[in-house]
Amino acid sequence: MDRIDIAEKFSRFSEHWRPKVVAEVNGQEFKLVKVKGDFPWHHHDDEDELFLVWRGRFRIEFRDRIVDLGPGEACVVPRGVEHRTAADEEAEIMVFEPRAVRNTGNVVDEAFTAPNGVKI
Amino acid sequence: MDRIDIAEKFSRFSEHWRPKVVAEVNGQEFKLVKVKGDFPWHHHDDEDELFLVWRGRFRIEFRDRIVDLGPGEACVVPRGVEHRTAADEEAEIMVFEPRAVRNTGNVVDEAFTAPNGVKI
């Protein structure tokens, strides 16, 4: 029930591809993540994901097309759909998805699979 | 899997206190609502609500305090907690909550209770 200042939360960390949980509602997490470069291809068997861009440009790449997003633009990746996320320059992204989802979905990647439930 | 442009979605409607669904993920709805004035006091027995301000200033009033939010600021109202929302001037708000929640919670209000599932 406290005020959450998104810009201030983003200012507290700098790593890429390491989601931070800022709130939990109804078993879903509202997370912030900084991204740069290409994430591994993956899918989530049972979780839809909503991405909303805060700063920068962000791509969601599907096998047949690319959705290119800027600030204030969002996209849903439905469960089961293979995708990867990418950004040429650093971007700041808000994510809504179920608690404790593995960020790399069906893939375990030494560099990209991130710890869950890290709050900020 | 299409691009959702939040500003463009807000430009499509003008009524106050009538949420519009822009996406659904994991049984939750991502909604946009324009607000102005004071909403009725209410609570939701089983639903948490996340509010994130897109434009303007927005208050979430609890019985013992007020959370005042500007653009890029968010607040969670946990289930069971009595609250009302308010804005002195028109504000544009993003809401994340379970599908088909009644906007006035435990209250039915002729002016404020809004139809569910209206997409935009």
PDB file of C-alpha atoms in Angstrom:
ATOM      1  CA  MET A   1       0.000   0.000   0.000  1.00  0.00           C
ATOM      2  CA  ASP A   2       3.023   2.243  -0.384  1.00  0.00           C
ATOM      3  CA  ARG A   3       3.832   4.439  -3.346  1.00  0.00           C
ATOM      4  CA  ILE A   4       6.026   2.680  -5.929  1.00  0.00           C
ATOM      5  CA  ASP A   5       8.132   5.075  -7.989  1.00  0.00           C
ATOM      6  CA  ILE A   6       9.124   3.179 -11.126  1.00  0.00           C
ATOM      7  CA  ALA A   7      12.000   5.504 -12.127  1.00  0.00           C
ATOM      8  CA  GLU A   8      13.450   5.383  -8.629  1.00  0.00           C
ATOM      9  CA  LYS A   9      13.225   1.583  -8.605  1.00  0.00           C
ATOM     10  CA  PHE A  10      15.058   1.369 -11.947  1.00  0.00           C
ATOM     11  CA  SER A  11      17.775   3.642 -10.574  1.00  0.00           C
ATOM     12  CA  ARG A  12      18.623   1.088  -7.894  1.00  0.00           C
ATOM     13  CA  PHE A  13      20.120  -1.585 -10.158  1.00  0.00           C
ATOM     14  CA  SER A  14      22.126  -1.877 -13.331  1.00  0.00           C
ATOM     15  CA  GLU A  15      22.430  -5.559 -14.325  1.00  0.00           C
ATOM     16  CA  HIS A  16      20.764  -6.727 -17.503  1.00  0.00           C
ATOM     17  CA  TRP A  17      18.283  -9.614 -17.712  1.00  0.00           C
ATOM     18  CA  ARG A  18      17.813  -9.864 -13.939  1.00  0.00           C
ATOM     19  CA  PRO A  19      14.156  -9.147 -13.112  1.00  0.00           C
ATOM     20  CA  LYS A  20      13.330  -7.385  -9.855  1.00  0.00           C
ATOM     21  CA  VAL A  21       9.938  -7.812  -8.208  1.00  0.00           C
ATOM     22  CA  VAL A  22       8.297  -4.558  -7.165  1.00  0.00           C
ATOM     23  CA  ALA A  23       4.826  -5.852  -6.306  1.00  0.00           C
ATOM     24  CA  GLU A  24       2.750  -8.996  -6.141  1.00  0.00           C
ATOM     25  CA  VAL A  25      -0.965  -9.127  -6.912  1.00  0.00           C
ATOM     26  CA  ASN A  26      -3.170 -12.199  -7.180  1.00  0.00           C
ATOM     27  CA  GLY A  27      -0.223 -14.552  -7.522  1.00  0.00           C
ATOM     28  CA  GLN A  28       1.257 -12.438 -10.305  1.00  0.00           C
ATOM     29  CA  GLU A  29       4.442 -10.432 -10.080  1.00  0.00           C
ATOM     30  CA  PHE A  30       5.034  -6.935 -11.378  1.00  0.00           C
ATOM     31  CA  LYS A  31       8.728  -6.838 -12.248  1.00  0.00           C
ATOM     32  CA  LEU A  32      11.276  -4.450 -13.658  1.00  0.00           C
ATOM     33  CA  VAL A  33      14.115  -5.606 -15.864  1.00  0.00           C
ATOM     34  CA  LYS A  34      16.904  -3.865 -17.748  1.00  0.00           C
ATOM     35  CA  VAL A  35      17.817  -5.486 -21.039  1.00  0.00           C
ATOM     36  CA  LYS A  36      20.534  -5.179 -23.645  1.00  0.00           C
ATOM     37  CA  GLY A  37      21.472  -7.635 -26.360  1.00  0.00           C
ATOM     38  CA  ASP A  38      19.661 -10.835 -27.340  1.00  0.00           C
ATOM     39  CA  PHE A  39      17.962 -13.179 -24.904  1.00  0.00           C
ATOM     40  CA  PRO A  40      17.835 -16.952 -25.652  1.00  0.00           C
ATOM     41  CA  TRP A  41      14.907 -18.368 -27.622  1.00  0.00           C
ATOM     42  CA  HIS A  42      12.438 -20.036 -25.261  1.00  0.00           C
ATOM     43  CA  HIS A  43       8.786 -20.487 -24.378  1.00  0.00           C
ATOM     44  CA  HIS A  44       6.756 -20.831 -21.205  1.00  0.00           C
ATOM     45  CA  ASP A  45       4.455 -23.854 -21.068  1.00  0.00           C
ATOM     46  CA  ASP A  46       1.905 -22.382 -18.673  1.00  0.00           C
ATOM     47  CA  GLU A  47       2.486 -18.648 -18.362  1.00  0.00           C
ATOM     48  CA  ASP A  48       1.463 -15.658 -20.432  1.00  0.00           C
ATOM     49  CA  GLU A  49       3.752 -12.646 -20.204  1.00  0.00           C
ATOM     50  CA  LEU A  50       2.949  -8.967 -20.575  1.00  0.00           C
ATOM     51  CA  PHE A  51       5.802  -6.628 -21.456  1.00  0.00           C
ATOM     52  CA  LEU A  52       5.442  -2.844 -21.195  1.00  0.00           C
ATOM     53  CA  VAL A  53       8.339  -0.594 -22.174  1.00  0.00           C
ATOM     54  CA  TRP A  54       9.384   2.125 -19.730  1.00  0.00           C
ATOM     55  CA  ARG A  55      12.486   3.462 -21.527  1.00  0.00           C
ATOM     56  CA  GLY A  56      14.341   2.646 -24.728  1.00  0.00           C
ATOM     57  CA  ARG A  57      13.476   0.347 -27.585  1.00  0.00           C
ATOM     58  CA  PHE A  58      12.708  -3.338 -27.155  1.00  0.00           C
ATOM     59  CA  ARG A  59      11.987  -6.142 -29.596  1.00  0.00           C
ATOM     60  CA  ILE A  60       9.945  -9.260 -29.054  1.00  0.00           C
ATOM     61  CA  GLU A  61      10.966 -11.673 -31.762  1.00  0.00           C
ATOM     62  CA  PHE A  62       8.705 -14.538 -32.766  1.00  0.00           C
ATOM     63  CA  ARG A  63       9.707 -17.169 -35.322  1.00  0.00           C
ATOM     64  CA  ASP A  64       7.623 -15.481 -38.000  1.00  0.00           C
ATOM     65  CA  ARG A  65       7.779 -11.798 -37.105  1.00  0.00           C
ATOM     66  CA  ILE A  66       9.164  -9.104 -34.842  1.00  0.00           C
ATOM     67  CA  VAL A  67       7.216  -6.711 -32.621  1.00  0.00           C
ATOM     68  CA  ASP A  68       9.207  -3.530 -32.102  1.00  0.00           C
ATOM     69  CA  LEU A  69       8.230  -1.499 -29.030  1.00  0.00           C
ATOM     70  CA  GLY A  70       9.043   1.931 -27.640  1.00  0.00           C
ATOM     71  CA  PRO A  71       8.119   3.631 -24.365  1.00  0.00           C
ATOM     72  CA  GLY A  72       4.450   3.244 -23.470  1.00  0.00           C
ATOM     73  CA  GLU A  73       4.017   0.281 -25.786  1.00  0.00           C
ATOM     74  CA  ALA A  74       3.166  -3.234 -24.671  1.00  0.00           C
ATOM     75  CA  CYS A  75       2.848  -6.751 -26.021  1.00  0.00           C
ATOM     76  CA  VAL A  76       1.552 -10.058 -24.661  1.00  0.00           C
ATOM     77  CA  VAL A  77       3.421 -13.288 -25.310  1.00  0.00           C
ATOM     78  CA  PRO A  78       0.901 -16.108 -24.843  1.00  0.00           C
ATOM     79  CA  ARG A  79       1.942 -19.342 -23.150  1.00  0.00           C
ATOM     80  CA  GLY A  80       3.508 -21.877 -25.461  1.00  0.00           C
ATOM     81  CA  VAL A  81       4.711 -19.366 -28.033  1.00  0.00           C
ATOM     82  CA  GLU A  82       8.431 -19.430 -28.771  1.00  0.00           C
ATOM     83  CA  HIS A  83      10.050 -16.026 -28.575  1.00  0.00           C
ATOM     84  CA  ARG A  84      13.116 -14.100 -27.663  1.00  0.00           C
ATOM     85  CA  THR A  85      13.500 -10.558 -26.444  1.00  0.00           C
ATOM     86  CA  ALA A  86      16.199  -8.184 -27.635  1.00  0.00           C
ATOM     87  CA  ALA A  87      17.405  -4.609 -27.430  1.00  0.00           C
ATOM     88  CA  ASP A  88      20.226  -2.988 -29.380  1.00  0.00           C
ATOM     89  CA  GLU A  89      20.732  -0.397 -26.661  1.00  0.00           C
ATOM     90  CA  GLU A  90      19.831  -0.691 -23.010  1.00  0.00           C
ATOM     91  CA  ALA A  91      16.097  -0.607 -22.377  1.00  0.00           C
ATOM     92  CA  GLU A  92      13.960  -0.675 -19.231  1.00  0.00           C
ATOM     93  CA  ILE A  93      10.960  -2.971 -19.231  1.00  0.00           C
ATOM     94  CA  MET A  94       8.016  -3.700 -16.945  1.00  0.00           C
ATOM     95  CA  VAL A  95       6.824  -7.308 -16.886  1.00  0.00           C
ATOM     96  CA  PHE A  96       3.636  -8.871 -15.498  1.00  0.00           C
ATOM     97  CA  GLU A  97       3.712 -12.629 -15.142  1.00  0.00           C
ATOM     98  CA  PRO A  98       2.963 -15.363 -12.599  1.00  0.00           C
ATOM     99  CA  ARG A  99       5.110 -15.592  -9.502  1.00  0.00           C
ATOM    100  CA  ALA A 100       8.249 -17.673  -9.769  1.00  0.00           C
ATOM    101  CA  VAL A 101       8.224 -18.125 -13.523  1.00  0.00           C
ATOM    102  CA  ARG A 102      11.658 -19.040 -14.872  1.00  0.00           C
ATOM    103  CA  ASN A 103      12.747 -16.171 -17.101  1.00  0.00           C
ATOM    104  CA  THR A 104      14.222 -18.520 -19.717  1.00  0.00           C
ATOM    105  CA  GLY A 105      11.112 -20.734 -19.729  1.00  0.00           C
ATOM    106  CA  ASN A 106      11.879 -24.221 -21.023  1.00  0.00           C
ATOM    107  CA  VAL A 107      15.578 -23.411 -21.327  1.00  0.00           C
ATOM    108  CA  VAL A 108      18.229 -23.314 -18.620  1.00  0.00           C
ATOM    109  CA  ASP A 109      20.991 -20.951 -19.634  1.00  0.00           C
ATOM    110  CA  GLU A 110      24.068 -20.340 -17.531  1.00  0.00           C
ATOM    111  CA  ALA A 111      24.253 -16.684 -18.450  1.00  0.00           C
ATOM    112  CA  PHE A 112      20.581 -15.752 -18.696  1.00  0.00           C
ATOM    113  CA  THR A 113      18.553 -17.884 -16.292  1.00  0.00           C
ATOM    114  CA  ALA A 114      17.985 -15.519 -13.377  1.00  0.00           C
ATOM    115  CA  PRO A 115      17.140 -16.055  -9.716  1.00  0.00           C
ATOM    116  CA  ASN A 116      13.452 -15.696  -8.887  1.00  0.00           C
ATOM    117  CA  GLY A 117      11.727 -13.511  -6.367  1.00  0.00           C
ATOM    118  CA  VAL A 118      14.446 -10.859  -6.071  1.00  0.00           C
ATOM    119  CA  LYS A 119      12.709  -7.813  -4.689  1.00  0.00           C
ATOM    120  CA  ILE A 120      13.606  -4.189  -5.061  1.00  0.00           C
TER     121      ILE A 120
ATOM    122  CA  MET B   1       0.928 -10.686 -29.884  1.00  0.00           C
ATOM    123  CA  ASP B   2       0.277  -7.290 -31.432  1.00  0.00           C
ATOM    124  CA  ARG B   3       1.806  -4.023 -30.360  1.00  0.00           C
ATOM    125  CA  ILE B   4      -0.351  -2.169 -27.812  1.00  0.00           C
ATOM    126  CA  ASP B   5       0.149   1.599 -27.879  1.00  0.00           C
ATOM    127  CA  ILE B   6      -1.098   2.895 -24.524  1.00  0.00           C
ATOM    128  CA  ALA B   7      -1.436   6.547 -25.587  1.00  0.00           C
ATOM    129  CA  GLU B   8      -3.349   5.556 -28.703  1.00  0.00           C
ATOM    130  CA  LYS B   9      -5.687   3.358 -26.648  1.00  0.00           C
ATOM    131  CA  PHE B  10      -6.396   6.203 -24.232  1.00  0.00           C
ATOM    132  CA  SER B  11      -7.193   8.492 -27.182  1.00  0.00           C
ATOM    133  CA  ARG B  12     -10.074   6.229 -28.191  1.00  0.00           C
ATOM    134  CA  PHE B  13     -12.376   6.968 -25.275  1.00  0.00           C
ATOM    135  CA  SER B  14     -13.307   9.819 -22.982  1.00  0.00           C
ATOM    136  CA  GLU B  15     -15.704   8.531 -20.277  1.00  0.00           C
ATOM    137  CA  HIS B  16     -14.551   8.512 -16.681  1.00  0.00           C
ATOM    138  CA  TRP B  17     -14.575   5.441 -14.425  1.00  0.00           C
ATOM    139  CA  ARG B  18     -15.257   2.998 -17.257  1.00  0.00           C
ATOM    140  CA  PRO B  19     -12.332   0.565 -17.493  1.00  0.00           C
ATOM    141  CA  LYS B  20     -11.314  -0.775 -20.907  1.00  0.00           C
ATOM    142  CA  VAL B  21      -9.500  -4.078 -21.258  1.00  0.00           C
ATOM    143  CA  VAL B  22      -6.431  -3.943 -23.466  1.00  0.00           C
ATOM    144  CA  ALA B  23      -4.942  -7.362 -22.711  1.00  0.00           C
ATOM    145  CA  GLU B  24      -5.532 -10.506 -20.713  1.00  0.00           C
ATOM    146  CA  VAL B  25      -2.758 -12.606 -19.171  1.00  0.00           C
ATOM    147  CA  ASN B  26      -3.094 -15.555 -16.817  1.00  0.00           C
ATOM    148  CA  GLY B  27      -6.690 -14.717 -15.950  1.00  0.00           C
ATOM    149  CA  GLN B  28      -5.763 -11.136 -15.123  1.00  0.00           C
ATOM    150  CA  GLU B  29      -6.811  -8.099 -17.100  1.00  0.00           C
ATOM    151  CA  PHE B  30      -4.670  -5.138 -18.026  1.00  0.00           C
ATOM    152  CA  LYS B  31      -7.068  -2.207 -18.198  1.00  0.00           C
ATOM    153  CA  LEU B  32      -7.066   1.508 -18.886  1.00  0.00           C
ATOM    154  CA  VAL B  33      -9.370   3.917 -17.118  1.00  0.00           C
ATOM    155  CA  LYS B  34      -9.845   7.676 -17.128  1.00  0.00           C
ATOM    156  CA  VAL B  35     -10.815   9.137 -13.797  1.00  0.00           C
ATOM    157  CA  LYS B  36     -12.002  12.456 -12.440  1.00  0.00           C
ATOM    158  CA  GLY B  37     -13.674  13.191  -9.118  1.00  0.00           C
ATOM    159  CA  ASP B  38     -14.224  10.800  -6.225  1.00  0.00           C
ATOM    160  CA  PHE B  39     -15.064   7.122  -6.582  1.00  0.00           C
ATOM    161  CA  PRO B  40     -17.265   5.401  -3.941  1.00  0.00           C
ATOM    162  CA  TRP B  41     -15.628   3.785  -0.923  1.00  0.00           C
ATOM    163  CA  HIS B  42     -15.448   0.002  -1.409  1.00  0.00           C
ATOM    164  CA  HIS B  43     -13.308  -3.087  -1.059  1.00  0.00           C
ATOM    165  CA  HIS B  44     -12.761  -6.292  -3.027  1.00  0.00           C
ATOM    166  CA  ASP B  45     -13.107  -9.491  -1.005  1.00  0.00           C
ATOM    167  CA  ASP B  46     -10.835 -11.626  -3.179  1.00  0.00           C
ATOM    168  CA  GLU B  47      -8.896  -9.411  -5.531  1.00  0.00           C
ATOM    169  CA  ASP B  48      -5.732  -7.359  -5.192  1.00  0.00           C
ATOM    170  CA  GLU B  49      -5.481  -4.360  -7.514  1.00  0.00           C
ATOM    171  CA  LEU B  50      -2.422  -2.696  -8.965  1.00  0.00           C
ATOM    172  CA  PHE B  51      -2.766   0.912 -10.135  1.00  0.00           C
ATOM    173  CA  LEU B  52      -0.096   2.593 -12.281  1.00  0.00           C
ATOM    174  CA  VAL B  53      -0.512   6.216 -13.323  1.00  0.00           C
ATOM    175  CA  TRP B  54      -0.046   7.064 -16.988  1.00  0.00           C
ATOM    176  CA  ARG B  55      -1.009  10.773 -16.939  1.00  0.00           C
ATOM    177  CA  GLY B  56      -2.166  13.239 -14.309  1.00  0.00           C
ATOM    178  CA  ARG B  57      -2.400  12.948 -10.556  1.00  0.00           C
ATOM    179  CA  PHE B  58      -4.331  10.229  -8.781  1.00  0.00           C
ATOM    180  CA  ARG B  59      -5.099   9.523  -5.138  1.00  0.00           C
ATOM    181  CA  ILE B  60      -5.783   6.222  -3.474  1.00  0.00           C
ATOM    182  CA  GLU B  61      -7.485   7.023  -0.201  1.00  0.00           C
ATOM    183  CA  PHE B  62      -7.482   4.533   2.644  1.00  0.00           C
ATOM    184  CA  ARG B  63      -9.353   5.126   5.908  1.00  0.00           C
ATOM    185  CA  ASP B  64      -6.138   6.101   7.672  1.00  0.00           C
ATOM    186  CA  ARG B  65      -4.043   7.718   4.945  1.00  0.00           C
ATOM    187  CA  ILE B  66      -3.809   8.875   1.363  1.00  0.00           C
ATOM    188  CA  VAL B  67      -1.349   7.721  -1.296  1.00  0.00           C
ATOM    189  CA  ASP B  68      -0.833  10.461  -3.857  1.00  0.00           C
ATOM    190  CA  LEU B  69       0.514   9.291  -7.227  1.00  0.00           C
ATOM    191  CA  GLY B  70       1.848  10.935 -10.364  1.00  0.00           C
ATOM    192  CA  PRO B  71       2.898   9.512 -13.731  1.00  0.00           C
ATOM    193  CA  GLY B  72       5.097   6.437 -13.427  1.00  0.00           C
ATOM    194  CA  GLU B  73       4.000   5.787  -9.866  1.00  0.00           C
ATOM    195  CA  ALA B  74       2.084   2.722  -8.720  1.00  0.00           C
ATOM    196  CA  CYS B  75       0.317   1.333  -5.668  1.00  0.00           C
ATOM    197  CA  VAL B  76      -1.195  -2.019  -4.736  1.00  0.00           C
ATOM    198  CA  VAL B  77      -4.515  -2.201  -2.919  1.00  0.00           C
ATOM    199  CA  PRO B  78      -4.637  -5.617  -1.230  1.00  0.00           C
ATOM    200  CA  ARG B  79      -7.874  -7.592  -1.128  1.00  0.00           C
ATOM    201  CA  GLY B  80     -10.154  -6.709   1.743  1.00  0.00           C
ATOM    202  CA  VAL B  81      -8.815  -3.193   2.237  1.00  0.00           C
ATOM    203  CA  GLU B  82     -11.374  -0.432   2.033  1.00  0.00           C
ATOM    204  CA  HIS B  83     -10.361   2.375  -0.288  1.00  0.00           C
ATOM    205  CA  ARG B  84     -11.542   4.928  -2.749  1.00  0.00           C
ATOM    206  CA  THR B  85      -9.777   6.460  -5.704  1.00  0.00           C
ATOM    207  CA  ALA B  86      -9.924  10.131  -6.604  1.00  0.00           C
ATOM    208  CA  ALA B  87      -8.514  12.739  -8.945  1.00  0.00           C
ATOM    209  CA  ASP B  88      -9.064  16.503  -8.846  1.00  0.00           C
ATOM    210  CA  GLU B  89      -8.339  16.784 -12.561  1.00  0.00           C
ATOM    211  CA  GLU B  90      -8.697  14.085 -15.196  1.00  0.00           C
ATOM    212  CA  ALA B  91      -6.079  11.377 -14.909  1.00  0.00           C
ATOM    213  CA  GLU B  92      -5.284   8.277 -16.949  1.00  0.00           C
ATOM    214  CA  ILE B  93      -4.613   5.077 -15.041  1.00  0.00           C
ATOM    215  CA  MET B  94      -3.467   1.562 -15.877  1.00  0.00           C
ATOM    216  CA  VAL B  95      -4.998  -1.194 -13.741  1.00  0.00           C
ATOM    217  CA  PHE B  96      -3.969  -4.805 -13.378  1.00  0.00           C
ATOM    218  CA  GLU B  97      -6.515  -7.051 -11.653  1.00  0.00           C
ATOM    219  CA  PRO B  98      -8.363 -10.363 -12.086  1.00  0.00           C
ATOM    220  CA  ARG B  99     -10.760 -10.752 -14.976  1.00  0.00           C
ATOM    221  CA  ALA B 100     -14.330  -9.666 -14.383  1.00  0.00           C
ATOM    222  CA  VAL B 101     -13.769  -7.922 -11.057  1.00  0.00           C
ATOM    223  CA  ARG B 102     -16.559  -5.468 -10.245  1.00  0.00           C
ATOM    224  CA  ASN B 103     -14.987  -2.019 -10.199  1.00  0.00           C
ATOM    225  CA  THR B 104     -17.003  -0.945  -7.162  1.00  0.00           C
ATOM    226  CA  GLY B 105     -16.209  -4.158  -5.266  1.00  0.00           C
ATOM    227  CA  ASN B 106     -18.747  -4.854  -2.528  1.00  0.00           C
ATOM    228  CA  VAL B 107     -20.824  -1.842  -3.542  1.00  0.00           C
ATOM    229  CA  VAL B 108     -23.293  -1.487  -6.408  1.00  0.00           C
ATOM    230  CA  ASP B 109     -23.531   2.130  -7.447  1.00  0.00           C
ATOM    231  CA  GLU B 110     -25.815   3.344 -10.186  1.00  0.00           C
ATOM    232  CA  ALA B 111     -23.354   5.928 -11.435  1.00  0.00           C
ATOM    233  CA  PHE B 112     -20.039   4.163 -10.890  1.00  0.00           C
ATOM    234  CA  THR B 113     -20.493   0.402 -11.259  1.00  0.00           C
ATOM    235  CA  ALA B 114     -19.212  -0.236 -14.773  1.00  0.00           C
ATOM    236  CA  PRO B 115     -19.761  -3.023 -17.274  1.00  0.00           C
ATOM    237  CA  ASN B 116     -17.030  -5.671 -17.312  1.00  0.00           C
ATOM    238  CA  GLY B 117     -14.925  -6.968 -20.151  1.00  0.00           C
ATOM    239  CA  VAL B 118     -15.239  -3.917 -22.406  1.00  0.00           C
ATOM    240  CA  LYS B 119     -12.298  -4.137 -24.782  1.00  0.00           C
ATOM    241  CA  ILE B 120     -10.494  -1.390 -26.592  1.00  0.00           C
TER     242      ILE B 120
END
